[in-house]
């Protein structure tokens, strides 16, 4: 989770002092509340009000400050003086009421925000005084009846229902938590766990905080975070996290994110279980084909929806963030951006986007936990408690034990808090405050539009109006029900959904779940905890295998056939003739477990290329026939067509779609290349392939304008290669012109230092090396652009990029350093020696360089791949089959490692796959059909090992 910093901070005392005076009067009537305690509540309320107001009106005040500067109404002589003058002006109550002409609803809405928090604070004071002698239920230290309230911190979470929020309350004996909602579900879950785990103490099992329920509110134990002190404690922690996962699957829990779980040594404590049961919602068709809809529905019914497993958000405000209870690893989160004030202290202050730091993740059981090492413990915990629950179900006691939840209040999160937060900011924008009716209409339209695609989101206009009304008052809308009711009570006395037995529905889904699929999802989600593609924790190399060189062709073909057969048997098929798979997928936000994406790197088009290539090799007698390949290829291509039809329909309807990245592996360039290759292979007609490619290419200008990366994988360099390909095929000069524009933008963005060039990345502002993400790939694309256009500036910048890469060479390590890491070298295609060597080999083959250093680069890269890069996994992107590609090209240039030949390399790889099975570079045991990071690419390269094969390279797609 993230926090915003550095916004406008004028004096709002004129707005909050009257409310605080009123609150003081109300608290004075609470007979059992002392003077110091009243003051503590007043101080906490003042801080809460200041923060709430600051977030809502900072943008407006910046606008008014600039208007005052432009109009000349500020009399001070210098900029700092005018800033001070404006602060003094805005600290007068009369100033705020003078804004009514331009912002007629500003003051009434601020008064509601302030009044709601005033009522909430008074409630806390009365409730504390009433329950002062009962806090012993939260721990022995609180048993004394004379606990004094010392401090209150409101806003520990979102505000709901009139400004009410969770608060931390410091008393004489320590800290307790005030929750302005029913804690019946917390008490019920505690009882359920006691029955489930029998004689085990709370220190030996999962638990929830002790609670003191008081009807519509309650008090809870404050759980303190503690790191595990040994590997044994860490194993216990992740085993117990697996227990929570098993229960989340049983209950249908959602929203189990990092803020709702605290690591207390070896015990993961769920501190907020209000979404324990979520009413089942049917997944709505996405318009991408029946297979994708089936896959999405299957995923929605798995533990992935619990929020506990790692996953990357795709929402605008949280793009790429992993906020899961089982992930949210430090150092593996992107720098998020939020509005903040620039040049504060002057009358030139303005809003700009700036980075916001992540909050401390209290779900983390160690400073840098190695998830790869402990994930088997999590899976074991999931399986052992699932078995226990199945035994109870067979004995007929599980359904009865769930009855403890029948009549407790539970919460349903129908839209993400992120969506509400973004809409809330919009509704407090000065434009919205100027014309609130128009802003309300727009907000209602947006929520209604979202309901067309999101299964759980309400579409009833009355409910949507209630949601927007809450947002106008500064609250996050809140929906509740009871498991026996099912229908939801919403904001402003609205309701949504139909009556049904939530407990019976959850139990039915649990009984019908596919456990093998659940295990695959759990295993596959591990990679999502890590932000870099291909990166995994420090897993050991695969055990060495003695290479066997005899009968290599037959063995190689058999291994490829087995992978393709697995693709045939695991495909999810739709009634409309489409097909897809569920797997870890790399997109612009990072890794996520989902139906395959429309990209070539790890998506469905890449699998289509494999299947088309396999068919061609079978026809040529170089591969073993596998039943069902032709039908599966047709179904995969049908899914690609459905994606294009969906995109076209949305554009024709005038819907504004977020621009996709332009890259060659992730993004539009990837999709164009895949269609063109399918046309060349005969999987589709050349005419259809070009039609789709050109239709996608029309999106490239906008994609390039909005691109955030410069690299080959997803950025501008990747688009250049695609555009040059289109220009050659179509003889249409506009594609070359667009490529030149992208190249000129790379010139502008380059960071030059002593004749060396690098490019900033969102994840690495100082620049990256390597082919997929860094300088070598960008330089390679610029070299191709220079050759196509005759532009010497592009050629010079390409050489400068290669010069930067050379600064990362580590003679002691025998390879190039990975700029993402403080130490260590890399051999992968994306970041290391494989891609660096391939770029140099390709430039030599194309005769685009007279620089003899490139041959040295190939030789060093080949040696690094053979000595350092083999034996980790078998993938194309960062495994043995990528190393094979470089070594193959190095041998052609007589630059391979001494004493080694291509047959020995092939024998080593084939023998390793036979011994260990094909191993992807992700979570190892997870099935990934993707071309670059998964088993699809393994099969593809096994086919290309045949010297007669004419399949195009995946690693140099040009």
Tab-separated table of N, CA and C in Angstrom, residues 28 54 63 144 163 184 223 270 285 309 313 393 413 449 486 548 554 587 599 720 742 750 799 913 953:
chain	number	residue	atom	x	y	z
A	28	UNK	N	-17.973	16.703	26.665
A	28	UNK	CA	-18.089	17.139	28.065
A	28	UNK	C	-19.331	16.559	28.729
A	54	UNK	N	-7.287	18.477	3.518
A	54	UNK	CA	-6.116	18.703	2.671
A	54	UNK	C	-6.211	17.894	1.384
A	63	UNK	N	-5.132	25.956	-7.813
A	63	UNK	CA	-5.763	26.683	-8.914
A	63	UNK	C	-6.055	28.122	-8.510
A	144	UNK	N	-7.473	-4.225	34.022
A	144	UNK	CA	-7.766	-3.172	35.001
A	144	UNK	C	-8.890	-2.281	34.497
A	163	UNK	N	-18.181	9.140	7.522
A	163	UNK	CA	-16.892	9.511	8.093
A	163	UNK	C	-16.365	8.573	9.152
A	184	UNK	N	-19.188	-9.473	14.909
A	184	UNK	CA	-19.742	-10.817	15.038
A	184	UNK	C	-19.010	-11.832	14.180
A	223	UNK	N	-2.495	-6.206	17.100
A	223	UNK	CA	-1.496	-7.233	16.824
A	223	UNK	C	-0.210	-6.570	16.367
A	270	UNK	N	-4.983	-12.780	10.605
A	270	UNK	CA	-5.898	-11.993	9.790
A	270	UNK	C	-6.595	-10.999	10.706
A	285	UNK	N	-19.468	-12.098	-19.748
A	285	UNK	CA	-18.663	-12.272	-20.959
A	285	UNK	C	-17.805	-11.038	-21.224
A	309	UNK	N	-2.940	-14.559	-2.749
A	309	UNK	CA	-1.851	-14.947	-3.641
A	309	UNK	C	-1.306	-13.738	-4.390
A	313	UNK	N	-1.723	-5.521	-9.897
A	313	UNK	CA	-2.909	-4.736	-10.234
A	313	UNK	C	-2.764	-4.139	-11.628
A	393	UNK	N	-16.074	-32.929	6.054
A	393	UNK	CA	-17.249	-32.914	5.186
A	393	UNK	C	-17.786	-34.325	4.973
A	413	UNK	N	-17.199	-6.482	-1.169
A	413	UNK	CA	-16.504	-5.438	-1.924
A	413	UNK	C	-16.872	-5.627	-3.392
A	449	UNK	N	-20.905	1.928	-16.708
A	449	UNK	CA	-20.082	1.316	-17.752
A	449	UNK	C	-19.248	0.197	-17.169
A	486	UNK	N	-27.978	-12.976	1.793
A	486	UNK	CA	-27.383	-12.966	0.462
A	486	UNK	C	-27.526	-11.647	-0.269
A	548	UNK	N	23.941	-37.591	-23.129
A	548	UNK	CA	23.940	-38.755	-24.011
A	548	UNK	C	23.706	-38.243	-25.422
A	554	UNK	N	15.612	-38.317	-32.830
A	554	UNK	CA	14.394	-38.984	-32.370
A	554	UNK	C	14.016	-38.497	-30.978
A	587	UNK	N	2.638	-8.882	-18.682
A	587	UNK	CA	2.110	-7.727	-19.401
A	587	UNK	C	2.784	-6.482	-18.862
A	599	UNK	N	-0.447	-11.157	-26.590
A	599	UNK	CA	0.932	-10.885	-26.974
A	599	UNK	C	1.686	-12.168	-27.313
A	720	UNK	N	10.028	0.103	-33.516
A	720	UNK	CA	10.853	0.406	-34.689
A	720	UNK	C	11.046	-0.835	-35.543
A	742	UNK	N	9.971	7.406	-33.920
A	742	UNK	CA	10.300	6.672	-32.689
A	742	UNK	C	11.797	6.720	-32.427
A	750	UNK	N	17.783	9.625	-24.717
A	750	UNK	CA	19.040	8.969	-24.355
A	750	UNK	C	19.808	9.776	-23.318
A	799	UNK	N	26.024	2.685	-31.644
A	799	UNK	CA	27.360	2.355	-31.144
A	799	UNK	C	27.554	2.863	-29.718
A	913	UNK	N	16.431	-32.222	-20.299
A	913	UNK	CA	14.963	-32.230	-20.356
A	913	UNK	C	14.432	-33.633	-20.092
A	953	UNK	N	13.704	-17.160	-36.017
A	953	UNK	CA	14.173	-17.006	-34.643
A	953	UNK	C	13.165	-16.225	-33.816
